[in-house]
Amino acid sequence: MAGNNIYLNQSTEHGNYPSHTTNEAQANHPVENPAQGHGQLAPGDVFPTLLSNLGNHRQISFFNADISELPVIIYDSKVGFHAYSSSSSMVNQKLFTMHQDAHGHFHPPIRRAVDNQPVSLDLSVTSLIVFEWIAIIVVVFLFGWVGRKYKKNPTKAPSGFQNALESLVVYLRDEVVYPNVGSVKSAKTLLPYFIGLFCFILLCNIFGLIPGGHTATGAIAVTGALAITAYFVINITAIKEAGIGHWLKHLLGGAPIWLCWIMIPIEIISMFVKPFALTIRLFANMTAGHVVLLSLIGLIFFFRLSNGLGVGLAITPISVGFSIFMYILELLVAFLQAYIFTILTAVFVGLAIGEHAHEEEHAH
Amino acid sequence: MDLGTLGAGLGAGITVLGAGLGIGRLAAAALEALARQPEIAGDARTTMIIAAALIEGVALFSCVICMLLVVMK
C-alpha cells in the first residue's frame, strides 16, 4: 500500500476543525494510529487525508517513523542547477522554499525564494523513484546471480531459486513472447526486454503491497515511461522486420490509396492509443486497488469520528475483513497486470510485424 | 456535493454496467468454447485475458475521466 503512514491529524493545509471527540475517548480507541492524539479531524476529512498518502513523498517512512529525507535536485532557468542532500537542507540554504506540514513533511511545489514562483524543473529523488531503483537492483542482482550460476556449470541441473527463475523465463518465452510476436528472429532479440519488463512491473506492484512500500506503477509518469518504451519497441521492430516502406504503407491499413485521407489519421491515432491504453490500464489498476483499500480502512475512522466509539468498534471487523479480501485480490492483480502489460506489448509487436507480412503477401 | 461529483458517480456506475456486461459475455463465450473443446484450454484462456484486458482498458478510461471530474473541479 502506498504510504502506510496513515496520519489522521489535521495538517496545516486543512485549517482548524471543531473537535468532535474527547481526548479520553481517543486515548482508549484500540485501532487508532498513535499519531491521532495530536489533533482533531472532521469525519469528512478522513478520506482526503488517507488518499493524500497515495502520492509521491519527499521522505521514506515506515509507518509513522521517518527513516530518511530524500535528495532534492532542481534546475531553474533563473537560479541555475542546485542539488541538496535533503529537503530540510534545501530550506535551510534559503534559496528555495517548500511547504512543510505539521509533521515536518515537505510538499511540492518547490518555489524560488526571490519571487515565490515555482521552479522550472524539479528532478528530485522521491519515494517512488527509490522503490523503482530497488526493483531495478533486485532484478539485476537476481538475474546476474542466476546467470553466473549457469555460466559456471552449464551442465548442472538448476536448483533452488535458479529453478524458480528458470521456470518463469521459460514460461514467458514459450507462452508469452514466441507465440505472440510471431517472427522468431525478433522474438529472440526482444526476449530480454519482455522478461525485464515483466519482472520490473511485478516487483514494483508487489513493493506497493508490503508495509512501508510505495507503488511506483501507481504513478502515471512511470507507466507512461514504460508505454513510451513499448511504443518504440513496437515500431522499431516493425520497421526492422518489414522495412520503412512497408511500415509507411501500413499507415494505409490495406485500403485503396484514395482512402488515405481517412485511413492515415485513423492508423496514426491507433498507433498512439495502444501505448496510451497500456499506461492507463496499469496506472488505474494499481491506483484503484489502493483507493479501495484505504477507503475500507478509512470507514473505521469515519464511523468512529461521526458516530462514536461503539460504531467504530462494530465496523472494525467488517472493514478489516473486506480489507484482507481486497489485499489478496490486489496480490492477484499485481501478477495479472504485469502479465497483461507484457503479453499486450508482445501482441502489439506481433500485430505490427504481422500486418507487414500480410501486406507483403498481397504485393506478391 | 455539486453536480460534477454526481455526474462522476453516475458515470462510474454506468461504466461498471458496460464493463460487467462485456466481461460477462466474454467469460460465458470462453466457458462454452472450453466445454465444447477442452483441449484448447490454454489458448482460450490467453485470448480471454487479452480481450478482458482490452475491455477493462476502455472501462478504466472512463473511470479516469470520472476521477478527473471530481479532482479537477
CSV table of C-alpha atoms in Angstrom, one decimal:
chain,number,residue,atom,x,y,z
A,1,MET,CA,0.0,0.0,0.0
A,2,ALA,CA,1.5,3.3,-1.0
A,3,GLY,CA,2.3,5.3,2.1
A,4,ASN,CA,1.4,3.3,5.1
A,5,ASN,CA,1.9,6.3,7.3
A,6,ILE,CA,-1.8,6.9,7.8
A,7,TYR,CA,-1.9,10.1,9.8
A,8,LEU,CA,-5.3,11.2,11.0
A,9,ASN,CA,-4.0,14.5,12.2
A,10,GLN,CA,-5.1,17.7,10.7
A,11,SER,CA,-2.4,19.1,8.5
A,12,THR,CA,-1.7,22.8,8.3
A,13,GLU,CA,-3.5,23.0,4.9
A,14,HIS,CA,-6.8,21.9,6.4
A,15,GLY,CA,-7.2,24.7,8.9
A,16,ASN,CA,-8.9,24.3,12.2
A,17,TYR,CA,-11.8,22.0,12.6
A,18,PRO,CA,-14.1,21.8,15.6
A,19,SER,CA,-13.3,18.9,17.8
A,20,HIS,CA,-15.9,16.1,17.5
A,21,THR,CA,-14.3,13.8,20.1
A,22,THR,CA,-12.9,14.0,23.5
A,23,ASN,CA,-9.3,13.2,24.3
A,24,GLU,CA,-10.1,10.4,26.7
A,25,ALA,CA,-12.1,8.6,24.0
A,26,GLN,CA,-9.3,9.0,21.6
A,27,ALA,CA,-6.8,7.5,24.0
A,28,ASN,CA,-9.0,4.5,24.6
A,29,HIS,CA,-9.6,3.7,20.9
A,30,PRO,CA,-7.7,0.5,20.1
A,31,VAL,CA,-7.4,0.7,16.3
A,32,GLU,CA,-6.2,4.3,16.2
A,33,ASN,CA,-2.9,5.4,15.0
A,34,PRO,CA,-0.6,6.6,17.8
A,35,ALA,CA,-0.3,9.9,15.9
A,36,GLN,CA,-4.0,10.6,16.4
A,37,GLY,CA,-3.6,12.2,19.8
A,38,HIS,CA,-2.0,15.3,18.3
A,39,GLY,CA,-5.0,16.8,16.6
A,40,GLN,CA,-8.7,16.5,15.6
A,41,LEU,CA,-10.2,15.6,12.3
A,42,ALA,CA,-13.7,16.2,10.9
A,43,PRO,CA,-15.3,12.9,9.6
A,44,GLY,CA,-15.4,14.4,6.1
A,45,ASP,CA,-11.7,14.8,6.0
A,46,VAL,CA,-10.8,11.2,6.8
A,47,PHE,CA,-10.8,10.1,3.1
A,48,PRO,CA,-9.0,13.0,1.6
A,49,THR,CA,-6.3,12.7,4.3
A,50,LEU,CA,-5.9,9.0,3.7
A,51,LEU,CA,-5.8,9.3,0.0
A,52,SER,CA,-3.2,12.1,0.1
A,53,ASN,CA,-0.8,9.3,1.2
A,54,LEU,CA,-1.0,7.7,-2.2
A,55,GLY,CA,1.2,10.2,-3.9
A,56,ASN,CA,4.8,10.9,-4.1
A,57,HIS,CA,6.7,11.7,-0.9
A,58,ARG,CA,9.9,13.6,-0.1
A,59,GLN,CA,10.9,11.2,2.6
A,60,ILE,CA,11.0,7.5,3.2
A,61,SER,CA,8.7,6.4,6.1
A,62,PHE,CA,7.9,3.2,7.7
A,63,PHE,CA,4.5,3.5,9.4
A,64,ASN,CA,4.9,6.7,11.5
A,65,ALA,CA,8.7,6.7,11.6
A,66,ASP,CA,10.5,8.8,9.1
A,67,ILE,CA,13.6,6.9,8.0
A,68,SER,CA,15.3,9.5,5.9
A,69,GLU,CA,14.7,12.5,3.8
A,70,LEU,CA,15.5,12.2,0.1
A,71,PRO,CA,17.8,14.3,-2.0
A,72,VAL,CA,16.5,17.3,-3.9
A,73,ILE,CA,17.7,18.2,-7.4
A,74,ILE,CA,16.5,21.4,-9.0
A,75,TYR,CA,17.1,23.0,-12.4
A,76,ASP,CA,15.8,26.6,-12.7
A,77,SER,CA,16.2,29.0,-15.6
A,78,LYS,CA,16.9,31.9,-13.2
A,79,VAL,CA,18.8,30.4,-10.3
A,80,GLY,CA,20.5,27.5,-12.1
A,81,PHE,CA,21.2,23.9,-11.2
A,82,HIS,CA,21.2,23.0,-7.5
A,83,ALA,CA,21.3,19.8,-5.6
A,84,TYR,CA,20.7,19.2,-1.9
A,85,SER,CA,21.0,16.1,0.3
A,86,SER,CA,17.5,16.7,1.7
A,87,SER,CA,14.5,18.9,1.6
A,88,SER,CA,15.3,20.5,5.0
A,89,SER,CA,18.9,21.4,4.0
A,90,MET,CA,17.4,23.0,0.9
A,91,VAL,CA,15.1,25.1,3.0
A,92,ASN,CA,17.9,26.0,5.4
A,93,GLN,CA,20.0,27.3,2.5
A,94,LYS,CA,17.1,29.8,1.9
A,95,LEU,CA,17.4,29.8,-1.9
A,96,PHE,CA,14.2,27.8,-2.4
A,97,THR,CA,11.1,27.3,-0.3
A,98,MET,CA,8.8,24.4,0.1
A,99,HIS,CA,5.6,23.9,2.1
A,100,GLN,CA,6.1,21.9,5.4
A,101,ASP,CA,3.2,20.3,7.2
A,102,ALA,CA,2.8,19.8,10.9
A,103,HIS,CA,4.7,16.5,10.9
A,104,GLY,CA,7.7,18.1,9.3
A,105,HIS,CA,7.0,16.6,5.9
A,106,PHE,CA,7.6,18.7,2.8
A,107,HIS,CA,5.1,19.1,0.0
A,108,PRO,CA,5.8,20.3,-3.5
A,109,PRO,CA,5.9,22.6,-5.4
A,110,ILE,CA,9.3,24.0,-4.7
A,111,ARG,CA,9.4,27.8,-5.1
A,112,ARG,CA,12.1,30.3,-5.7
A,113,ALA,CA,12.7,32.3,-2.6
A,114,VAL,CA,13.3,35.5,-4.6
A,115,ASP,CA,9.9,35.8,-6.4
A,116,ASN,CA,7.9,32.9,-4.9
A,117,GLN,CA,7.4,31.3,-8.3
A,118,PRO,CA,7.6,27.5,-8.9
A,119,VAL,CA,10.9,26.3,-10.2
A,120,SER,CA,11.3,25.3,-13.9
A,121,LEU,CA,12.3,21.6,-13.4
A,122,ASP,CA,12.1,19.5,-10.2
A,123,LEU,CA,14.2,16.4,-10.7
A,124,SER,CA,14.2,15.4,-7.1
A,125,VAL,CA,14.6,11.8,-5.9
A,126,THR,CA,11.2,10.9,-4.4
A,127,SER,CA,9.9,7.8,-2.6
A,128,LEU,CA,8.5,6.3,-5.8
A,129,ILE,CA,11.9,6.7,-7.6
A,130,VAL,CA,13.6,5.0,-4.6
A,131,PHE,CA,11.3,2.0,-4.9
A,132,GLU,CA,11.8,1.9,-8.7
A,133,TRP,CA,15.6,1.7,-8.1
A,134,ILE,CA,15.1,-1.0,-5.5
A,135,ALA,CA,13.1,-3.0,-8.1
A,136,ILE,CA,15.8,-2.4,-10.7
A,137,ILE,CA,18.6,-3.5,-8.3
A,138,VAL,CA,16.7,-6.6,-7.3
A,139,VAL,CA,16.0,-7.6,-10.9
A,140,VAL,CA,19.6,-7.0,-12.0
A,141,PHE,CA,21.0,-8.8,-8.9
A,142,LEU,CA,18.8,-11.8,-9.2
A,143,PHE,CA,19.3,-12.4,-12.9
A,144,GLY,CA,23.0,-11.6,-12.7
A,145,TRP,CA,23.4,-14.1,-9.8
A,146,VAL,CA,21.4,-16.8,-11.6
A,147,GLY,CA,23.2,-16.1,-14.9
A,148,ARG,CA,26.6,-16.6,-13.2
A,149,LYS,CA,25.4,-19.9,-11.9
A,150,TYR,CA,24.6,-21.0,-15.4
A,151,LYS,CA,28.0,-19.8,-16.8
A,152,LYS,CA,29.9,-21.6,-14.0
A,153,ASN,CA,28.5,-25.0,-14.6
A,154,PRO,CA,26.1,-25.1,-17.6
A,155,THR,CA,25.6,-28.8,-17.5
A,156,LYS,CA,24.4,-29.0,-13.9
A,157,ALA,CA,20.6,-29.2,-13.3
A,158,PRO,CA,19.2,-25.9,-11.8
A,159,SER,CA,18.4,-26.0,-8.1
A,160,GLY,CA,16.5,-23.8,-5.6
A,161,PHE,CA,15.9,-20.2,-6.7
A,162,GLN,CA,17.5,-20.8,-10.1
A,163,ASN,CA,14.7,-23.3,-10.8
A,164,ALA,CA,12.0,-20.8,-10.0
A,165,LEU,CA,13.5,-18.1,-12.2
A,166,GLU,CA,14.1,-20.6,-15.0
A,167,SER,CA,10.5,-21.7,-15.0
A,168,LEU,CA,9.4,-18.1,-15.1
A,169,VAL,CA,11.7,-17.3,-18.0
A,170,VAL,CA,10.7,-20.5,-19.9
A,171,TYR,CA,7.0,-19.6,-19.3
A,172,LEU,CA,7.5,-16.1,-20.7
A,173,ARG,CA,9.4,-17.4,-23.6
A,174,ASP,CA,7.2,-20.2,-24.6
A,175,GLU,CA,3.7,-18.9,-23.7
A,176,VAL,CA,4.0,-15.1,-24.0
A,177,VAL,CA,6.8,-13.9,-26.3
A,178,TYR,CA,7.3,-16.5,-29.0
A,179,PRO,CA,3.6,-17.3,-29.9
A,180,ASN,CA,2.6,-13.7,-29.9
A,181,VAL,CA,5.5,-11.9,-31.5
A,182,GLY,CA,5.4,-14.4,-34.4
A,183,SER,CA,8.7,-13.8,-36.0
A,184,VAL,CA,11.3,-16.0,-34.3
A,185,LYS,CA,14.2,-13.6,-35.1
A,186,SER,CA,12.5,-10.6,-33.4
A,187,ALA,CA,11.2,-12.7,-30.5
A,188,LYS,CA,14.8,-13.8,-29.8
A,189,THR,CA,16.0,-10.2,-29.8
A,190,LEU,CA,13.2,-8.9,-27.7
A,191,LEU,CA,13.0,-11.7,-25.1
A,192,PRO,CA,15.3,-10.0,-22.6
A,193,TYR,CA,13.2,-6.8,-22.9
A,194,PHE,CA,10.0,-8.7,-22.2
A,195,ILE,CA,11.5,-10.6,-19.2
A,196,GLY,CA,12.9,-7.3,-17.8
A,197,LEU,CA,9.5,-5.6,-18.3
A,198,PHE,CA,7.6,-8.4,-16.6
A,199,CYS,CA,9.9,-8.6,-13.6
A,200,PHE,CA,10.2,-4.9,-13.1
A,201,ILE,CA,6.4,-4.3,-13.2
A,202,LEU,CA,5.8,-7.3,-11.0
A,203,LEU,CA,8.3,-6.1,-8.4
A,204,CYS,CA,7.0,-2.5,-8.5
A,205,ASN,CA,3.4,-3.8,-8.0
A,206,ILE,CA,4.5,-6.1,-5.1
A,207,PHE,CA,6.6,-3.4,-3.3
A,208,GLY,CA,3.3,-1.5,-3.1
A,209,LEU,CA,1.8,-4.3,-1.1
A,210,ILE,CA,4.4,-4.7,1.6
A,211,PRO,CA,4.2,-2.4,4.6
A,212,GLY,CA,6.2,0.8,4.2
A,213,GLY,CA,6.4,0.3,0.4
A,214,HIS,CA,5.2,2.6,-2.4
A,215,THR,CA,3.7,1.5,-5.7
A,216,ALA,CA,5.9,3.1,-8.4
A,217,THR,CA,3.5,1.7,-11.1
A,218,GLY,CA,0.7,3.6,-9.4
A,219,ALA,CA,2.1,6.8,-10.8
A,220,ILE,CA,1.1,7.8,-14.3
A,221,ALA,CA,4.7,9.0,-15.1
A,222,VAL,CA,6.2,5.6,-14.5
A,223,THR,CA,3.6,3.7,-16.5
A,224,GLY,CA,3.8,6.4,-19.2
A,225,ALA,CA,7.5,5.9,-19.5
A,226,LEU,CA,7.1,2.1,-19.7
A,227,ALA,CA,4.5,2.6,-22.5
A,228,ILE,CA,6.7,5.0,-24.4
A,229,THR,CA,9.4,2.4,-24.4
A,230,ALA,CA,6.9,-0.2,-25.6
A,231,TYR,CA,5.9,2.2,-28.4
A,232,PHE,CA,9.4,2.5,-29.7
A,233,VAL,CA,9.9,-1.3,-29.3
A,234,ILE,CA,6.7,-2.0,-31.4
A,235,ASN,CA,7.5,0.4,-34.2
A,236,ILE,CA,11.3,-0.1,-34.4
A,237,THR,CA,10.7,-3.9,-34.5
A,238,ALA,CA,8.1,-3.4,-37.3
A,239,ILE,CA,10.5,-1.2,-39.3
A,240,LYS,CA,13.4,-3.6,-38.8
A,241,GLU,CA,11.3,-6.6,-39.8
A,242,ALA,CA,9.5,-5.3,-42.8
A,243,GLY,CA,11.4,-2.1,-43.9
A,244,ILE,CA,10.4,1.5,-43.7
A,245,GLY,CA,8.5,1.4,-47.0
A,246,HIS,CA,6.1,-1.3,-45.7
A,247,TRP,CA,5.8,0.5,-42.4
A,248,LEU,CA,4.6,3.6,-44.2
A,249,LYS,CA,2.3,1.5,-46.4
A,250,HIS,CA,0.8,0.0,-43.3
A,251,LEU,CA,-0.5,3.5,-42.4
A,252,LEU,CA,-3.0,2.9,-45.3
A,253,GLY,CA,-4.3,-0.1,-43.4
A,254,GLY,CA,-4.6,-2.1,-46.7
A,255,ALA,CA,-7.2,0.3,-48.1
A,256,PRO,CA,-7.0,1.7,-51.6
A,257,ILE,CA,-4.9,4.9,-52.0
A,258,TRP,CA,-7.9,7.3,-52.4
A,259,LEU,CA,-9.0,6.4,-48.9
A,260,CYS,CA,-5.7,7.8,-47.5
A,261,TRP,CA,-7.4,11.0,-46.2
A,262,ILE,CA,-9.3,8.9,-43.6
A,263,MET,CA,-7.1,5.9,-43.2
A,264,ILE,CA,-3.8,7.6,-42.3
A,265,PRO,CA,-5.2,9.7,-39.4
A,266,ILE,CA,-7.0,6.6,-38.0
A,267,GLU,CA,-3.9,4.5,-38.2
A,268,ILE,CA,-1.8,7.2,-36.6
A,269,ILE,CA,-4.3,7.5,-33.8
A,270,SER,CA,-4.4,3.8,-33.3
A,271,MET,CA,-0.6,3.8,-33.1
A,272,PHE,CA,-0.7,6.2,-30.2
A,273,VAL,CA,-3.8,4.7,-28.5
A,274,LYS,CA,-2.1,1.4,-27.8
A,275,PRO,CA,0.6,2.7,-25.5
A,276,PHE,CA,-1.9,5.2,-24.0
A,277,ALA,CA,-4.2,2.3,-23.1
A,278,LEU,CA,-1.2,0.4,-21.6
A,279,THR,CA,-0.4,3.5,-19.5
A,280,ILE,CA,-3.9,4.0,-18.2
A,281,ARG,CA,-4.6,0.3,-17.6
A,282,LEU,CA,-1.6,-0.3,-15.4
A,283,PHE,CA,-1.9,3.1,-13.6
A,284,ALA,CA,-5.6,2.8,-12.9
A,285,ASN,CA,-5.5,-0.9,-11.8
A,286,MET,CA,-2.7,-0.2,-9.3
A,287,THR,CA,-4.3,3.0,-8.0
A,288,ALA,CA,-7.9,1.7,-7.8
A,289,GLY,CA,-6.9,-1.2,-5.5
A,290,HIS,CA,-5.1,1.2,-3.1
A,291,VAL,CA,-8.0,3.6,-3.1
A,292,VAL,CA,-10.5,0.9,-2.3
A,293,LEU,CA,-8.2,-0.5,0.4
A,294,LEU,CA,-7.6,2.9,2.0
A,295,SER,CA,-11.3,3.7,1.8
A,296,LEU,CA,-12.2,0.5,3.6
A,297,ILE,CA,-9.7,1.3,6.4
A,298,GLY,CA,-11.0,4.9,6.4
A,299,LEU,CA,-14.5,3.6,7.2
A,300,ILE,CA,-13.4,2.7,10.7
A,301,PHE,CA,-12.1,6.2,11.4
A,302,PHE,CA,-15.1,7.8,9.6
A,303,PHE,CA,-17.7,6.0,11.7
A,304,ARG,CA,-15.7,6.4,14.9
A,305,LEU,CA,-15.4,10.2,14.4
A,306,SER,CA,-19.0,10.7,13.2
A,307,ASN,CA,-21.0,8.1,15.3
A,308,GLY,CA,-18.7,7.5,18.3
A,309,LEU,CA,-16.6,4.7,19.7
A,310,GLY,CA,-19.1,1.9,19.7
A,311,VAL,CA,-20.0,2.2,16.0
A,312,GLY,CA,-16.3,2.5,15.1
A,313,LEU,CA,-15.6,-0.7,17.0
A,314,ALA,CA,-18.5,-2.5,15.5
A,315,ILE,CA,-17.5,-1.6,12.0
A,316,THR,CA,-13.8,-2.7,12.5
A,317,PRO,CA,-14.1,-6.4,11.9
A,318,ILE,CA,-16.2,-5.9,8.8
A,319,SER,CA,-13.8,-3.3,7.5
A,320,VAL,CA,-10.7,-5.4,8.2
A,321,GLY,CA,-12.3,-8.5,6.7
A,322,PHE,CA,-13.0,-6.7,3.4
A,323,SER,CA,-9.6,-5.2,3.5
A,324,ILE,CA,-7.9,-8.6,3.7
A,325,PHE,CA,-10.1,-9.7,0.8
A,326,MET,CA,-9.1,-6.6,-1.2
A,327,TYR,CA,-5.4,-7.2,-0.3
A,328,ILE,CA,-5.5,-10.7,-1.7
A,329,LEU,CA,-7.3,-9.5,-4.7
A,330,GLU,CA,-4.6,-6.9,-5.2
A,331,LEU,CA,-1.9,-9.6,-5.0
A,332,LEU,CA,-3.7,-11.3,-7.9
A,333,VAL,CA,-4.0,-8.0,-9.8
A,334,ALA,CA,-0.3,-7.3,-9.2
A,335,PHE,CA,0.6,-10.5,-11.1
A,336,LEU,CA,-2.2,-10.2,-13.6
A,337,GLN,CA,-1.3,-6.6,-14.6
A,338,ALA,CA,2.4,-7.4,-15.0
A,339,TYR,CA,1.4,-10.4,-17.2
A,340,ILE,CA,-1.2,-8.3,-19.2
A,341,PHE,CA,1.3,-5.4,-19.9
A,342,THR,CA,3.9,-7.9,-21.1
A,343,ILE,CA,1.5,-10.0,-23.2
A,344,LEU,CA,-0.2,-7.0,-24.8
A,345,THR,CA,3.1,-5.5,-25.7
A,346,ALA,CA,4.1,-8.8,-27.3
A,347,VAL,CA,0.7,-8.9,-29.1
A,348,PHE,CA,1.2,-5.4,-30.4
A,349,VAL,CA,4.6,-6.2,-31.7
A,350,GLY,CA,3.2,-9.3,-33.4
A,351,LEU,CA,0.4,-7.2,-34.9
A,352,ALA,CA,2.8,-4.6,-36.2
A,353,ILE,CA,5.0,-7.3,-37.8
A,354,GLY,CA,2.1,-9.4,-38.9
A,355,GLU,CA,0.4,-6.6,-40.8
A,356,HIS,CA,3.6,-6.1,-42.8
A,357,ALA,CA,4.0,-9.8,-43.6
A,358,HIS,CA,0.3,-9.8,-44.7
A,359,GLU,CA,0.9,-6.8,-47.0
A,360,GLU,CA,3.9,-8.5,-48.4
A,361,GLU,CA,1.7,-11.4,-49.4
A,362,HIS,CA,-0.6,-9.1,-51.2
A,363,ALA,CA,2.2,-7.5,-53.0
A,364,HIS,CA,3.4,-10.7,-54.5
B,1,MET,CA,-21.6,17.9,-3.3
B,2,ASP,CA,-22.0,19.5,-6.7
B,3,LEU,CA,-23.4,18.2,-10.0
B,4,GLY,CA,-19.9,17.3,-11.2
B,5,THR,CA,-19.4,14.9,-8.3
B,6,LEU,CA,-22.9,13.4,-9.0
B,7,GLY,CA,-22.0,13.0,-12.7
B,8,ALA,CA,-18.8,11.3,-11.8
B,9,GLY,CA,-20.6,8.8,-9.5
B,10,LEU,CA,-23.2,8.1,-12.2
B,11,GLY,CA,-20.5,7.8,-14.8
B,12,ALA,CA,-18.6,5.2,-12.8
B,13,GLY,CA,-21.8,3.2,-12.2
B,14,ILE,CA,-22.7,3.2,-15.9
B,15,THR,CA,-19.1,2.2,-16.8
B,16,VAL,CA,-19.3,-0.7,-14.4
B,17,LEU,CA,-22.5,-1.8,-16.1
B,18,GLY,CA,-20.9,-1.8,-19.5
B,19,ALA,CA,-17.6,-3.4,-18.4
B,20,GLY,CA,-19.5,-6.1,-16.4
B,21,LEU,CA,-21.7,-7.0,-19.4
B,22,GLY,CA,-18.7,-7.1,-21.7
B,23,ILE,CA,-16.5,-9.3,-19.5
B,24,GLY,CA,-19.5,-11.5,-18.5
B,25,ARG,CA,-20.3,-12.2,-22.2
B,26,LEU,CA,-16.7,-12.9,-22.8
B,27,ALA,CA,-16.4,-15.3,-19.9
B,28,ALA,CA,-19.6,-17.1,-21.0
B,29,ALA,CA,-18.3,-17.5,-24.5
B,30,ALA,CA,-14.9,-18.7,-23.3
B,31,LEU,CA,-16.7,-21.2,-21.0
B,32,GLU,CA,-18.8,-22.5,-23.8
B,33,ALA,CA,-15.7,-22.9,-26.0
B,34,LEU,CA,-14.0,-24.8,-23.2
B,35,ALA,CA,-16.9,-27.1,-22.6
B,36,ARG,CA,-17.1,-27.9,-26.3
B,37,GLN,CA,-13.3,-28.3,-26.8
B,38,PRO,CA,-11.5,-28.8,-23.5
B,39,GLU,CA,-8.1,-29.3,-25.3
B,40,ILE,CA,-7.9,-25.6,-26.3
B,41,ALA,CA,-8.0,-24.5,-22.6
B,42,GLY,CA,-4.6,-22.7,-22.7
B,43,ASP,CA,-5.3,-20.8,-25.9
B,44,ALA,CA,-8.8,-19.8,-24.9
B,45,ARG,CA,-7.6,-18.6,-21.5
B,46,THR,CA,-4.8,-16.4,-23.0
B,47,THR,CA,-7.2,-14.9,-25.6
B,48,MET,CA,-9.8,-14.3,-23.0
B,49,ILE,CA,-7.4,-12.5,-20.7
B,50,ILE,CA,-6.2,-10.2,-23.5
B,51,ALA,CA,-9.8,-9.4,-24.6
B,52,ALA,CA,-10.8,-8.8,-20.9
B,53,ALA,CA,-7.8,-6.5,-20.5
B,54,LEU,CA,-8.9,-4.5,-23.6
B,55,ILE,CA,-12.5,-4.2,-22.3
B,56,GLU,CA,-11.1,-3.3,-18.9
B,57,GLY,CA,-8.9,-0.7,-20.5
B,58,VAL,CA,-11.9,1.1,-22.0
B,59,ALA,CA,-13.7,0.9,-18.7
B,60,LEU,CA,-10.7,2.4,-16.9
B,61,PHE,CA,-10.5,5.3,-19.4
B,62,SER,CA,-14.0,6.4,-18.3
B,63,CYS,CA,-13.1,5.8,-14.7
B,64,VAL,CA,-10.2,8.1,-15.1
B,65,ILE,CA,-12.5,10.7,-16.7
B,66,CYS,CA,-14.8,10.4,-13.7
B,67,MET,CA,-11.9,10.8,-11.3
B,68,LEU,CA,-10.8,13.9,-13.2
B,69,LEU,CA,-14.3,15.3,-12.8
B,70,VAL,CA,-14.0,15.1,-9.1
B,71,VAL,CA,-10.4,16.0,-8.7
B,72,MET,CA,-10.2,18.9,-11.2
B,73,LYS,CA,-13.4,20.7,-10.4
